[in-house]
Structure formats: structure tokens, C-alpha cells
């Protein structure tokens, strides 16, 4: 018998004697970042950025395939004993010498994961990771002129790109309520001092909100620039409208942290058949939130309809897609994305 066959037989034997836990479960306890394990990462440091934002330094395990600047990762972390998944843009450059990556998180009011990461996460914590994904990246051939149009935590993917690529001509228009709320403010001003960036910093508490239709006053050559925009829905909706009105829609790339909800309808009674819970839900709240609030263990990822990490069989009734208003009725084998679907009358989910 070859040594590989011997190893495989020994492994199978071990699996038998350790059932129901697998040997990999025991190995996770001692070597969570080893090759062959589900992808994990270890939090190695947490650096405050502002009063409510922090950069989390993560050492990914062996299976990590790297990222392109601007992409995001999904992380799974235990908060009060429940594993929750969220998406975060990578803010470190793709070629960081020590192999570590960073995400930068802004705590939002009542946010479970963001507050945990910003205020309570400790170095040494092991988290689950997914490979990086997303199309919000610079093209292989770098554009001659770039504009980053960002607000609040929407600066994160742009910072990943700024740190990654040395571009000849970059302008950033960034909005935050006050100077002290500007994430990465020192890094941005260092780039300005090195003449790598022209920065227009707007403090909306005193300057008011950016009126995208008057962008030419701040950036006269805005229309010549390939633009990457990330921020609240209001900014991105206005930008999409403005670029389209000027026949420039293909020059604008946007990244949304939340889905745009366009239609809400009547709700209904939602039954989670596996857990045996039934709750009343309105027609605007995603079934993912309805389930979590009822204490049902719901799988999730991006929470905005892009990763399909939340799909769940719809056993009875109907749900409405909050982005399009489309109704899906239960049929054998029908799966729904709970993060962007709400009850459209009584319905039953297999959770
Ligand atoms: C592709 C992608 C990249 C992202 N990158 C980043 C990033 O780099 N940094 C970062 O801080 N966040 C980022 N996010 C948002 C992040 O995934 C979470 O949505 C956010 O941290 C809130 O999670 P939570 O568990 O704290 O809030 P939850 O407990 O899920 O929600 C609490 C309340 O806040 C509302 N809410 C949820 N998300 C948001 C939001 N983004 N803005 C305002 N209100 C919200 C909910 O409706 C709920 O009422 C990204 C999201 C996506 C899809
Ligand atoms: S959680 Fe990503 S599609 Fe629903």
C-alpha cells in the first residue's frame, strides 16, 4: 500500500472514531488557518480610524487566493453565540508584503456585526472567510483620469484602489458629516502631499449635501474621468441619473452596500417550518431580518441580493422581490433570496 493510500485509510478510520465531529473539526481548534480547512482568517489587530470606524487586520488561512483592489470579502463571525455573515470591502493593497488583508468597518446604529467588529473584536479571534469577489475594480489597462466619488464608509473600496495602483491623475470627492468623521483622513492628506491625489473633502454638516448636478464646479473635467462611486443610495441614484443624462452611463461604476428597495406590498404571516415559528411580517422587511428577529438561524452573506448566500426553499405562499416588485409563488424546488424578499401574503419558508 502506498503512503498516500495509508494516509487516506488512517484518515477514514479517524473519521469513524470521531463521529459526529470530523477530524477537521478538532484540527480547527489547533490549526484553523491550515491548508485544506474551510477558509478562515485570524484577526491580528484592530486599529480605530474614527470614533465609530476601525480597520481590522486579518491573516487569511492557506486557501486564500488573493483579491483585486476594490473587491469585497464575506466574513462569518460569532456575535452573542450566533454566526453572522456580512460583506466588507478590502482596504489593503493586493500586493501587501506580509500577506495580511484589512477591512474597515463603520459601526451603524443597532448594527450587530459592525458594532461587534469596531468595539468588541479582539486580536486572536478566528473568523470564517469567503474568497474575494466583486466587479468594482480598476480595469487591467489603467484609465488616464480617474474620479472616486464617495461618502461615509463608501470610501473603503476606493481606498483599497488608491493604495493599490499608482495612477497619474486621480481626483476624489468625498463627503462625511464632519472632519472627524472622515475615515482615512490622514492617509488621504498624505497622498495629497505626495501629489498622488487631488482631494475635495466635503463636510455635509456645514457644507450641505453634494449636489451631483453641480459636480462640474468642483471637478471641471468630471465627464472625461472614469468614475467609481460608493456611498449611500441617494448619492448613487443621483450619480447614475446624472451620468446617464449626460450620455456617460458606461463611465460610471457603482458599489452599493445595501439593496435599493423600490417596491413594498402587503405583508403576511410567515412560518419557518423547520423551527416551527410563525410571526407576522410587513411587506417591506426582508424575510432574512424577519427570521433573525424571530431567533431563526438564517444563512446570509451580502444581504443585498448579490451572493445567493441566503437562498431558502419557499414551501407555501408568495414573496415579493423588494428590488423589482416581482412576485414568486411556492412550487416544488423554488428557492428565494430572503435578503431581498418580503412576505406577499402568508408564506412558509423551510428554516
Ligand atoms: C459589497 C459590500 C461591501 C461592503 N463594504 C463595507 C465596508 O467596507 N465597510 C462597512 O462598514 N460596511 C460595508 N458593507 C456593509 C456591511 O456589509 C453591513 O451591511 C454593515 O456593516 C451593517 O451590518 P450590521 O450587522 O452592523 O447591521 P445589521 O444588524 O444587519 O442592521 C442593523 C440596522 O441597520 C440597517 N443597515 C444595515 N446595513 C446598513 C448599511 N450599510 N447602512 C445603513 N444602514 C444599514 C439595517 O436595515 C438594520 O435596520 C458592505 C456591504 C456590501 C454589500
Ligand atoms: S445574502 Fe447575499 S443574496 Fe442574500
mmCIF file of C-alpha atoms and ligand atoms in Angstrom:
data_model
loop_
_atom_site.group_PDB
_atom_site.id
_atom_site.type_symbol
_atom_site.label_atom_id
_atom_site.label_comp_id
_atom_site.label_asym_id
_atom_site.label_seq_id
_atom_site.Cartn_x
_atom_site.Cartn_y
_atom_site.Cartn_z
ATOM 1 C CA UNK A 1 0.000 0.000 0.000
ATOM 2 C CA UNK A 2 1.341 3.472 -0.934
ATOM 3 C CA UNK A 3 1.859 6.017 1.809
ATOM 4 C CA UNK A 4 -0.935 8.185 0.314
ATOM 5 C CA UNK A 5 -3.372 5.250 0.462
ATOM 6 C CA UNK A 6 -2.280 4.533 4.025
ATOM 7 C CA UNK A 7 -2.839 8.155 4.987
ATOM 8 C CA UNK A 8 -6.291 8.108 3.390
ATOM 9 C CA UNK A 9 -7.232 4.871 5.244
ATOM 10 C CA UNK A 10 -5.956 6.266 8.553
ATOM 11 C CA UNK A 11 -7.979 9.447 7.941
ATOM 12 C CA UNK A 12 -11.171 7.437 7.266
ATOM 13 C CA UNK A 13 -10.600 5.458 10.453
ATOM 14 C CA UNK A 14 -10.144 8.664 12.380
ATOM 15 C CA UNK A 15 -13.382 10.000 10.898
ATOM 16 C CA UNK A 16 -15.180 6.895 12.142
ATOM 17 C CA UNK A 17 -13.908 7.160 15.691
ATOM 18 C CA UNK A 18 -14.522 10.906 15.906
ATOM 19 C CA UNK A 19 -18.092 10.918 14.522
ATOM 20 C CA UNK A 20 -20.216 13.057 14.822
ATOM 21 C CA UNK A 21 -17.337 15.570 14.890
ATOM 22 C CA UNK A 22 -14.901 15.184 11.994
ATOM 23 C CA UNK A 23 -11.116 15.257 12.465
ATOM 24 C CA UNK A 24 -11.175 18.579 10.650
ATOM 25 C CA UNK A 25 -13.304 19.970 13.484
ATOM 26 C CA UNK A 26 -10.620 19.003 16.003
ATOM 27 C CA UNK A 27 -7.873 20.341 13.757
ATOM 28 C CA UNK A 28 -9.790 23.633 13.512
ATOM 29 C CA UNK A 29 -9.271 24.009 17.235
ATOM 30 C CA UNK A 30 -5.489 23.840 16.955
ATOM 31 C CA UNK A 31 -4.755 24.947 13.398
ATOM 32 C CA UNK A 32 -7.676 26.876 11.904
ATOM 33 C CA UNK A 33 -5.622 28.510 9.143
ATOM 34 C CA UNK A 34 -4.077 25.259 7.841
ATOM 35 C CA UNK A 35 -4.222 24.247 4.160
ATOM 36 C CA UNK A 36 -7.348 22.244 3.287
ATOM 37 C CA UNK A 37 -9.548 23.702 6.039
ATOM 38 C CA UNK A 38 -12.607 25.829 5.159
ATOM 39 C CA UNK A 39 -11.213 29.266 4.579
ATOM 40 C CA UNK A 40 -10.669 31.073 7.869
ATOM 41 C CA UNK A 41 -8.852 34.176 8.948
ATOM 42 C CA UNK A 42 -7.427 35.351 12.245
ATOM 43 C CA UNK A 43 -7.952 38.910 13.440
ATOM 44 C CA UNK A 44 -4.479 40.165 14.268
ATOM 45 C CA UNK A 45 -5.174 43.806 15.125
ATOM 46 C CA UNK A 46 -7.955 46.374 15.345
ATOM 47 C CA UNK A 47 -6.992 49.998 14.614
ATOM 48 C CA UNK A 48 -9.506 52.761 15.376
ATOM 49 C CA UNK A 49 -9.988 55.146 12.419
ATOM 50 C CA UNK A 50 -12.699 57.492 13.758
ATOM 51 C CA UNK A 51 -14.997 57.389 16.801
ATOM 52 C CA UNK A 52 -17.150 54.755 15.078
ATOM 53 C CA UNK A 53 -14.921 53.122 12.474
ATOM 54 C CA UNK A 54 -11.994 50.726 12.741
ATOM 55 C CA UNK A 55 -9.649 48.831 10.480
ATOM 56 C CA UNK A 56 -9.464 45.100 11.158
ATOM 57 C CA UNK A 57 -6.214 43.391 10.170
ATOM 58 C CA UNK A 58 -6.804 39.772 9.148
ATOM 59 C CA UNK A 59 -4.361 36.979 8.376
ATOM 60 C CA UNK A 60 -6.134 34.716 5.880
ATOM 61 C CA UNK A 61 -5.602 30.951 6.012
ATOM 62 C CA UNK A 62 -3.707 28.916 3.415
ATOM 63 C CA UNK A 63 -6.532 28.637 0.858
ATOM 64 C CA UNK A 64 -6.762 32.415 0.348
ATOM 65 C CA UNK A 65 -6.459 33.203 -3.359
ATOM 66 C CA UNK A 66 -5.869 36.940 -3.016
ATOM 67 C CA UNK A 67 -8.022 39.832 -4.171
ATOM 68 C CA UNK A 68 -8.185 42.649 -6.680
ATOM 69 C CA UNK A 69 -8.310 46.152 -5.236
ATOM 70 C CA UNK A 70 -11.931 47.261 -4.848
ATOM 71 C CA UNK A 71 -13.296 43.751 -4.237
ATOM 72 C CA UNK A 72 -15.044 42.660 -1.058
ATOM 73 C CA UNK A 73 -14.967 39.597 1.166
ATOM 74 C CA UNK A 74 -17.727 37.945 3.165
ATOM 75 C CA UNK A 75 -16.842 37.207 6.749
ATOM 76 C CA UNK A 76 -18.645 34.973 9.208
ATOM 77 C CA UNK A 77 -18.239 35.908 12.858
ATOM 78 C CA UNK A 78 -19.912 34.784 16.065
ATOM 79 C CA UNK A 79 -21.857 37.572 17.757
ATOM 80 C CA UNK A 80 -23.531 36.582 21.029
ATOM 81 C CA UNK A 81 -23.220 32.931 20.042
ATOM 82 C CA UNK A 82 -24.754 33.344 16.568
ATOM 83 C CA UNK A 83 -22.661 33.073 13.390
ATOM 84 C CA UNK A 84 -23.454 36.122 11.241
ATOM 85 C CA UNK A 85 -22.155 36.814 7.733
ATOM 86 C CA UNK A 86 -21.532 40.282 6.287
ATOM 87 C CA UNK A 87 -19.641 41.725 3.303
ATOM 88 C CA UNK A 88 -16.741 44.178 3.666
ATOM 89 C CA UNK A 89 -14.537 45.802 1.037
ATOM 90 C CA UNK A 90 -10.843 45.021 1.298
ATOM 91 C CA UNK A 91 -8.933 48.210 2.121
ATOM 92 C CA UNK A 92 -5.393 46.838 1.838
ATOM 93 C CA UNK A 93 -3.499 46.708 -1.474
ATOM 94 C CA UNK A 94 -3.416 43.392 -3.337
ATOM 95 C CA UNK A 95 0.361 43.096 -3.029
ATOM 96 C CA UNK A 96 0.779 43.651 0.722
ATOM 97 C CA UNK A 97 4.125 42.089 1.596
ATOM 98 C CA UNK A 98 3.075 40.373 4.847
ATOM 99 C CA UNK A 99 0.114 38.571 3.219
ATOM 100 C CA UNK A 100 -2.372 40.153 5.591
ATOM 101 C CA UNK A 101 -5.515 41.957 4.464
ATOM 102 C CA UNK A 102 -7.589 44.703 6.038
ATOM 103 C CA UNK A 103 -11.232 45.649 6.091
ATOM 104 C CA UNK A 104 -12.520 48.915 7.518
ATOM 105 C CA UNK A 105 -15.853 48.885 9.258
ATOM 106 C CA UNK A 106 -18.135 51.720 10.300
ATOM 107 C CA UNK A 107 -20.441 50.930 13.218
ATOM 108 C CA UNK A 108 -24.027 51.785 12.333
ATOM 109 C CA UNK A 109 -26.768 52.343 14.927
ATOM 110 C CA UNK A 110 -28.064 48.946 16.141
ATOM 111 C CA UNK A 111 -25.741 47.152 13.691
ATOM 112 C CA UNK A 112 -24.912 43.705 15.100
ATOM 113 C CA UNK A 113 -21.739 42.868 13.218
ATOM 114 C CA UNK A 114 -20.383 46.379 12.618
ATOM 115 C CA UNK A 115 -20.561 47.309 16.327
ATOM 116 C CA UNK A 116 -19.068 43.978 17.311
ATOM 117 C CA UNK A 117 -16.129 44.432 14.925
ATOM 118 C CA UNK A 118 -15.485 48.083 15.787
ATOM 119 C CA UNK A 119 -15.962 47.915 19.556
ATOM 120 C CA UNK A 120 -15.524 44.348 20.750
ATOM 121 C CA UNK A 121 -13.475 42.244 18.311
ATOM 122 C CA UNK A 122 -10.211 41.040 19.849
ATOM 123 C CA UNK A 123 -6.940 40.058 18.185
ATOM 124 C CA UNK A 124 -6.732 36.273 18.042
ATOM 125 C CA UNK A 125 -10.400 35.822 17.062
ATOM 126 C CA UNK A 126 -10.806 33.304 14.235
ATOM 127 C CA UNK A 127 -13.428 34.218 11.633
ATOM 128 C CA UNK A 128 -14.780 32.482 8.544
ATOM 129 C CA UNK A 129 -13.873 33.989 5.199
ATOM 130 C CA UNK A 130 -15.019 33.662 1.623
ATOM 131 C CA UNK A 131 -12.808 34.341 -1.371
ATOM 132 C CA UNK A 132 -12.849 37.947 -2.571
ATOM 133 C CA UNK A 133 -15.372 38.834 -5.252
ATOM 134 C CA UNK A 134 -16.974 41.821 -6.936
ATOM 135 C CA UNK A 135 -16.624 43.790 -10.158
ATOM 136 C CA UNK A 136 -15.916 47.181 -8.566
ATOM 137 C CA UNK A 137 -12.280 47.132 -9.702
ATOM 138 C CA UNK A 138 -9.967 49.070 -11.999
ATOM 139 C CA UNK A 139 -9.565 47.595 -15.495
ATOM 140 C CA UNK A 140 -6.257 45.947 -16.491
ATOM 141 C CA UNK A 141 -5.446 48.979 -18.654
ATOM 142 C CA UNK A 142 -5.462 51.823 -16.211
ATOM 143 C CA UNK A 143 -7.602 54.836 -17.183
ATOM 144 C CA UNK A 144 -5.753 58.111 -17.777
ATOM 145 C CA UNK A 145 -8.059 60.059 -15.471
ATOM 146 C CA UNK A 146 -10.000 58.659 -12.518
ATOM 147 C CA UNK A 147 -12.627 60.112 -10.191
ATOM 148 C CA UNK A 148 -13.649 58.475 -6.923
ATOM 149 C CA UNK A 149 -16.997 59.795 -5.725
ATOM 150 C CA UNK A 150 -17.525 58.535 -2.189
ATOM 151 C CA UNK A 151 -19.351 59.250 1.052
ATOM 152 C CA UNK A 152 -19.133 57.836 4.578
ATOM 153 C CA UNK A 153 -17.985 54.219 4.721
ATOM 154 C CA UNK A 154 -18.240 54.134 0.910
ATOM 155 C CA UNK A 155 -14.657 55.316 0.883
ATOM 156 C CA UNK A 156 -13.414 51.794 1.681
ATOM 157 C CA UNK A 157 -13.208 50.172 -1.791
ATOM 158 C CA UNK A 158 -11.809 53.423 -3.225
ATOM 159 C CA UNK A 159 -9.092 53.428 -0.551
ATOM 160 C CA UNK A 160 -8.235 49.844 -1.489
ATOM 161 C CA UNK A 161 -7.776 51.016 -5.090
ATOM 162 C CA UNK A 162 -5.867 54.174 -4.124
ATOM 163 C CA UNK A 163 -3.411 52.124 -2.099
ATOM 164 C CA UNK A 164 -3.011 49.562 -4.834
ATOM 165 C CA UNK A 165 -2.446 51.406 -8.072
ATOM 166 C CA UNK A 166 -0.219 54.360 -8.869
ATOM 167 C CA UNK A 167 -2.416 56.333 -11.234
ATOM 168 C CA UNK A 168 -1.323 59.540 -12.961
ATOM 169 C CA UNK A 169 -4.403 61.639 -12.416
ATOM 170 C CA UNK A 170 -6.830 60.892 -9.595
ATOM 171 C CA UNK A 171 -9.457 63.110 -8.016
ATOM 172 C CA UNK A 172 -11.564 62.101 -5.035
ATOM 173 C CA UNK A 173 -14.723 63.897 -3.947
ATOM 174 C CA UNK A 174 -15.535 62.570 -0.507
ATOM 175 C CA UNK A 175 -18.381 63.559 1.820
ATOM 176 C CA UNK A 176 -18.693 62.945 5.559
ATOM 177 C CA UNK A 177 -20.695 64.848 8.194
ATOM 178 C CA UNK A 178 -17.653 66.428 9.886
ATOM 179 C CA UNK A 179 -13.854 66.476 9.571
ATOM 180 C CA UNK A 180 -13.508 63.987 12.435
ATOM 181 C CA UNK A 181 -15.824 61.541 10.637
ATOM 182 C CA UNK A 182 -13.605 61.261 7.559
ATOM 183 C CA UNK A 183 -12.237 57.712 7.552
ATOM 184 C CA UNK A 184 -8.566 57.541 6.403
ATOM 185 C CA UNK A 185 -8.288 61.370 6.591
ATOM 186 C CA UNK A 186 -4.556 61.330 7.405
ATOM 187 C CA UNK A 187 -3.791 58.769 4.680
ATOM 188 C CA UNK A 188 -5.721 60.860 2.149
ATOM 189 C CA UNK A 189 -3.827 64.014 3.082
ATOM 190 C CA UNK A 190 -0.523 62.122 2.839
ATOM 191 C CA UNK A 191 -1.456 61.154 -0.725
ATOM 192 C CA UNK A 192 -2.317 64.792 -1.449
ATOM 193 C CA UNK A 193 1.053 65.909 -0.029
ATOM 194 C CA UNK A 194 2.795 63.363 -2.285
ATOM 195 C CA UNK A 195 0.821 64.783 -5.256
ATOM 196 C CA UNK A 196 -0.810 61.405 -5.871
ATOM 197 C CA UNK A 197 -4.345 62.683 -5.296
ATOM 198 C CA UNK A 198 -6.476 65.785 -5.659
ATOM 199 C CA UNK A 199 -8.993 65.694 -2.810
ATOM 200 C CA UNK A 200 -12.268 67.585 -2.482
ATOM 201 C CA UNK A 201 -13.378 66.980 1.099
ATOM 202 C CA UNK A 202 -16.957 67.976 1.895
ATOM 203 C CA UNK A 203 -18.291 68.202 5.444
ATOM 204 C CA UNK A 204 -22.014 67.856 4.954
ATOM 205 C CA UNK A 205 -22.961 69.213 8.409
ATOM 206 C CA UNK A 206 -21.597 72.610 7.357
ATOM 207 C CA UNK A 207 -21.256 72.432 3.536
ATOM 208 C CA UNK A 208 -24.579 70.648 2.884
ATOM 209 C CA UNK A 209 -25.014 67.540 0.748
ATOM 210 C CA UNK A 210 -23.189 67.260 -2.535
ATOM 211 C CA UNK A 211 -25.386 68.246 -5.476
ATOM 212 C CA UNK A 212 -24.116 65.873 -8.148
ATOM 213 C CA UNK A 213 -25.544 68.033 -10.952
ATOM 214 C CA UNK A 214 -23.067 70.753 -9.889
ATOM 215 C CA UNK A 215 -20.071 68.423 -9.816
ATOM 216 C CA UNK A 216 -18.504 70.400 -12.708
ATOM 217 C CA UNK A 217 -17.928 73.274 -10.245
ATOM 218 C CA UNK A 218 -15.662 71.037 -8.146
ATOM 219 C CA UNK A 219 -14.212 68.851 -10.893
ATOM 220 C CA UNK A 220 -14.436 70.685 -14.238
ATOM 221 C CA UNK A 221 -13.268 67.656 -16.268
ATOM 222 C CA UNK A 222 -15.546 65.152 -14.432
ATOM 223 C CA UNK A 223 -17.033 63.924 -17.731
ATOM 224 C CA UNK A 224 -13.589 62.825 -19.001
ATOM 225 C CA UNK A 225 -12.970 60.719 -15.920
ATOM 226 C CA UNK A 226 -13.691 57.023 -15.444
ATOM 227 C CA UNK A 227 -15.614 57.180 -12.174
ATOM 228 C CA UNK A 228 -16.037 54.767 -9.275
ATOM 229 C CA UNK A 229 -18.776 55.782 -6.818
ATOM 230 C CA UNK A 230 -19.691 54.248 -3.473
ATOM 231 C CA UNK A 231 -21.865 55.658 -0.718
ATOM 232 C CA UNK A 232 -25.490 55.966 0.380
ATOM 233 C CA UNK A 233 -28.264 55.121 -2.094
ATOM 234 C CA UNK A 234 -29.208 58.800 -2.525
ATOM 235 C CA UNK A 235 -25.738 59.693 -3.810
ATOM 236 C CA UNK A 236 -25.521 56.681 -6.111
ATOM 237 C CA UNK A 237 -29.042 57.143 -7.520
ATOM 238 C CA UNK A 238 -28.264 60.818 -8.239
ATOM 239 C CA UNK A 239 -24.921 59.922 -9.823
ATOM 240 C CA UNK A 240 -26.476 57.252 -12.063
ATOM 241 C CA UNK A 241 -29.107 59.738 -13.191
ATOM 242 C CA UNK A 242 -26.547 62.486 -13.863
ATOM 243 C CA UNK A 243 -24.109 60.281 -15.786
ATOM 244 C CA UNK A 244 -26.969 58.781 -17.825
ATOM 245 C CA UNK A 245 -28.427 62.231 -18.582
ATOM 246 C CA UNK A 246 -25.018 63.202 -19.982
ATOM 247 C CA UNK A 247 -24.737 60.026 -22.066
ATOM 248 C CA UNK A 248 -21.891 58.792 -19.873
ATOM 249 C CA UNK A 249 -23.503 55.821 -18.085
ATOM 250 C CA UNK A 250 -20.712 53.464 -19.190
ATOM 251 C CA UNK A 251 -18.075 55.661 -17.459
ATOM 252 C CA UNK A 252 -19.687 55.245 -14.029
ATOM 253 C CA UNK A 253 -19.111 52.202 -11.812
ATOM 254 C CA UNK A 254 -21.084 51.968 -8.580
ATOM 255 C CA UNK A 255 -20.907 49.770 -5.498
ATOM 256 C CA UNK A 256 -23.892 49.572 -3.172
ATOM 257 C CA UNK A 257 -23.674 48.393 0.436
ATOM 258 C CA UNK A 258 -27.471 47.981 0.656
ATOM 259 C CA UNK A 259 -30.073 46.970 -1.937
ATOM 260 C CA UNK A 260 -32.305 49.666 -3.382
ATOM 261 C CA UNK A 261 -35.791 48.805 -2.250
ATOM 262 C CA UNK A 262 -38.231 50.012 -4.873
ATOM 263 C CA UNK A 263 -41.480 48.260 -4.042
ATOM 264 C CA UNK A 264 -43.151 47.223 -0.844
ATOM 265 C CA UNK A 265 -46.528 45.474 -0.676
ATOM 266 C CA UNK A 266 -48.760 43.808 1.856
ATOM 267 C CA UNK A 267 -47.102 41.528 4.366
ATOM 268 C CA UNK A 268 -48.468 38.401 5.960
ATOM 269 C CA UNK A 269 -47.902 35.593 8.412
ATOM 270 C CA UNK A 270 -44.514 33.923 7.900
ATOM 271 C CA UNK A 271 -43.971 30.353 9.063
ATOM 272 C CA UNK A 272 -40.467 28.940 9.473
ATOM 273 C CA UNK A 273 -41.380 25.284 9.148
ATOM 274 C CA UNK A 274 -38.187 23.621 10.441
ATOM 275 C CA UNK A 275 -38.044 25.754 13.594
ATOM 276 C CA UNK A 276 -41.803 25.797 13.964
ATOM 277 C CA UNK A 277 -42.008 29.577 14.422
ATOM 278 C CA UNK A 278 -44.729 31.783 12.983
ATOM 279 C CA UNK A 279 -44.539 35.577 13.016
ATOM 280 C CA UNK A 280 -46.382 38.491 11.433
ATOM 281 C CA UNK A 281 -44.294 40.438 8.888
ATOM 282 C CA UNK A 282 -44.902 43.628 6.940
ATOM 283 C CA UNK A 283 -44.414 43.834 3.193
ATOM 284 C CA UNK A 284 -41.179 45.866 3.366
ATOM 285 C CA UNK A 285 -38.978 43.918 5.790
ATOM 286 C CA UNK A 286 -36.699 41.307 4.205
ATOM 287 C CA UNK A 287 -37.560 37.772 5.321
ATOM 288 C CA UNK A 288 -33.921 37.424 6.404
ATOM 289 C CA UNK A 289 -34.468 40.136 9.047
ATOM 290 C CA UNK A 290 -37.879 38.684 9.952
ATOM 291 C CA UNK A 291 -36.306 35.271 10.585
ATOM 292 C CA UNK A 292 -33.305 36.606 12.510
ATOM 293 C CA UNK A 293 -35.544 38.779 14.694
ATOM 294 C CA UNK A 294 -37.622 35.676 15.472
ATOM 295 C CA UNK A 295 -34.469 33.781 16.515
ATOM 296 C CA UNK A 296 -34.379 31.516 13.449
ATOM 297 C CA UNK A 297 -30.881 30.625 12.221
ATOM 298 C CA UNK A 298 -30.861 32.152 8.729
ATOM 299 C CA UNK A 299 -27.925 31.794 6.319
ATOM 300 C CA UNK A 300 -26.779 35.101 4.815
ATOM 301 C CA UNK A 301 -23.921 36.876 3.100
ATOM 302 C CA UNK A 302 -24.040 40.222 1.333
ATOM 303 C CA UNK A 303 -27.624 40.951 2.482
ATOM 304 C CA UNK A 304 -28.255 42.764 -0.777
ATOM 305 C CA UNK A 305 -29.107 40.173 -3.379
ATOM 306 C CA UNK A 306 -25.724 39.529 -4.948
ATOM 307 C CA UNK A 307 -24.151 36.478 -3.322
ATOM 308 C CA UNK A 308 -27.077 33.996 -3.059
ATOM 309 C CA UNK A 309 -25.799 33.040 0.420
ATOM 310 C CA UNK A 310 -29.342 33.330 1.818
ATOM 311 C CA UNK A 311 -31.391 31.214 -0.591
ATOM 312 C CA UNK A 312 -34.100 29.222 1.136
ATOM 313 C CA UNK A 313 -36.880 26.925 -0.154
ATOM 314 C CA UNK A 314 -40.291 28.597 -0.305
ATOM 315 C CA UNK A 315 -42.730 25.864 0.737
ATOM 316 C CA UNK A 316 -46.027 27.749 0.562
ATOM 317 C CA UNK A 317 -47.472 31.176 -0.188
ATOM 318 C CA UNK A 318 -45.813 34.025 -2.055
ATOM 319 C CA UNK A 319 -42.978 36.535 -1.601
ATOM 320 C CA UNK A 320 -42.188 39.849 -3.286
ATOM 321 C CA UNK A 321 -38.748 40.817 -4.614
ATOM 322 C CA UNK A 322 -38.157 44.195 -2.951
ATOM 323 C CA UNK A 323 -35.964 45.371 -5.841
ATOM 324 C CA UNK A 324 -38.394 44.698 -8.667
ATOM 325 C CA UNK A 325 -41.778 44.056 -7.095
ATOM 326 C CA UNK A 326 -41.906 40.653 -8.823
ATOM 327 C CA UNK A 327 -43.974 38.023 -7.002
ATOM 328 C CA UNK A 328 -42.682 34.452 -6.616
ATOM 329 C CA UNK A 329 -45.165 31.743 -5.680
ATOM 330 C CA UNK A 330 -44.271 28.500 -3.937
ATOM 331 C CA UNK A 331 -43.672 25.488 -6.170
ATOM 332 C CA UNK A 332 -41.609 22.385 -5.519
ATOM 333 C CA UNK A 333 -37.923 23.345 -5.677
ATOM 334 C CA UNK A 334 -38.445 27.117 -5.661
ATOM 335 C CA UNK A 335 -35.707 28.974 -3.780
ATOM 336 C CA UNK A 336 -35.941 32.616 -2.715
ATOM 337 C CA UNK A 337 -33.307 35.154 -1.693
ATOM 338 C CA UNK A 338 -34.550 36.070 1.775
ATOM 339 C CA UNK A 339 -32.419 39.228 1.966
ATOM 340 C CA UNK A 340 -34.351 40.930 -0.848
ATOM 341 C CA UNK A 341 -37.750 39.232 -0.483
ATOM 342 C CA UNK A 342 -40.650 40.179 1.754
ATOM 343 C CA UNK A 343 -43.893 38.393 2.561
ATOM 344 C CA UNK A 344 -46.612 38.884 -0.061
ATOM 345 C CA UNK A 345 -49.402 37.336 1.978
ATOM 346 C CA UNK A 346 -48.959 34.284 4.227
ATOM 347 C CA UNK A 347 -45.909 32.187 3.352
ATOM 348 C CA UNK A 348 -43.807 29.325 4.635
ATOM 349 C CA UNK A 349 -40.019 29.017 4.470
ATOM 350 C CA UNK A 350 -38.023 25.846 5.117
ATOM 351 C CA UNK A 351 -35.888 27.117 8.031
HETATM 352 C C1 LIG B 1 -20.343 44.619 -1.299
HETATM 353 C C2 LIG B 1 -20.441 45.227 0.080
HETATM 354 C C3 LIG B 1 -19.322 45.817 0.652
HETATM 355 C C4 LIG B 1 -19.414 46.406 1.908
HETATM 356 N N1 LIG B 1 -18.299 47.017 2.432
HETATM 357 C C5 LIG B 1 -18.388 47.619 3.636
HETATM 358 C C6 LIG B 1 -17.242 48.289 4.196
HETATM 359 O O1 LIG B 1 -16.153 48.279 3.600
HETATM 360 N N2 LIG B 1 -17.368 48.885 5.403
HETATM 361 C C7 LIG B 1 -18.578 48.902 6.083
HETATM 362 O O2 LIG B 1 -18.633 49.465 7.189
HETATM 363 N N3 LIG B 1 -19.670 48.270 5.586
HETATM 364 C C8 LIG B 1 -19.597 47.637 4.393
HETATM 365 N N4 LIG B 1 -20.702 46.983 3.899
HETATM 366 C C9 LIG B 1 -21.935 46.934 4.723
HETATM 367 C C10 LIG B 1 -21.845 45.715 5.674
HETATM 368 O O3 LIG B 1 -21.918 44.507 4.919
HETATM 369 C C11 LIG B 1 -23.011 45.661 6.672
HETATM 370 O O4 LIG B 1 -24.225 45.827 5.982
HETATM 371 C C12 LIG B 1 -22.905 46.736 7.741
HETATM 372 O O5 LIG B 1 -21.678 46.596 8.456
HETATM 373 C C13 LIG B 1 -24.088 46.636 8.715
HETATM 374 O O6 LIG B 1 -24.089 45.352 9.301
HETATM 375 P P1 LIG B 1 -24.601 45.171 10.812
HETATM 376 O O7 LIG B 1 -24.623 43.731 11.135
HETATM 377 O O8 LIG B 1 -23.827 46.058 11.711
HETATM 378 O O9 LIG B 1 -26.080 45.752 10.727
HETATM 379 P P2 LIG B 1 -27.452 44.898 10.864
HETATM 380 O O10 LIG B 1 -27.538 44.366 12.257
HETATM 381 O O11 LIG B 1 -27.532 43.951 9.714
HETATM 382 O O12 LIG B 1 -28.520 46.053 10.643
HETATM 383 C C14 LIG B 1 -28.874 47.000 11.663
HETATM 384 C C15 LIG B 1 -29.781 48.076 11.080
HETATM 385 O O13 LIG B 1 -29.063 48.880 10.130
HETATM 386 C C16 LIG B 1 -29.621 48.794 8.818
HETATM 387 N N5 LIG B 1 -28.457 48.651 7.903
HETATM 388 C C17 LIG B 1 -27.856 47.500 7.517
HETATM 389 N N6 LIG B 1 -26.800 47.760 6.710
HETATM 390 C C18 LIG B 1 -26.713 49.102 6.606
HETATM 391 C C19 LIG B 1 -25.824 49.981 5.914
HETATM 392 N N7 LIG B 1 -24.800 49.536 5.164
HETATM 393 N N8 LIG B 1 -26.055 51.318 6.048
HETATM 394 C C20 LIG B 1 -27.076 51.785 6.788
HETATM 395 N N9 LIG B 1 -27.947 51.006 7.465
HETATM 396 C C21 LIG B 1 -27.781 49.682 7.369
HETATM 397 C C22 LIG B 1 -30.496 47.543 8.842
HETATM 398 O O14 LIG B 1 -31.576 47.664 7.935
HETATM 399 C C23 LIG B 1 -30.959 47.497 10.289
HETATM 400 O O15 LIG B 1 -32.036 48.379 10.485
HETATM 401 C C24 LIG B 1 -20.641 46.384 2.631
HETATM 402 C C25 LIG B 1 -21.763 45.752 2.062
HETATM 403 C C26 LIG B 1 -21.660 45.178 0.813
HETATM 404 C C27 LIG B 1 -22.875 44.514 0.218
HETATM 405 S S1 LIG B 2 -27.368 37.368 1.450
HETATM 406 FE FE1 LIG B 2 -26.372 37.623 -0.481
HETATM 407 S S2 LIG B 2 -28.020 37.276 -1.871
HETATM 408 FE FE2 LIG B 2 -28.990 37.276 0.032
#
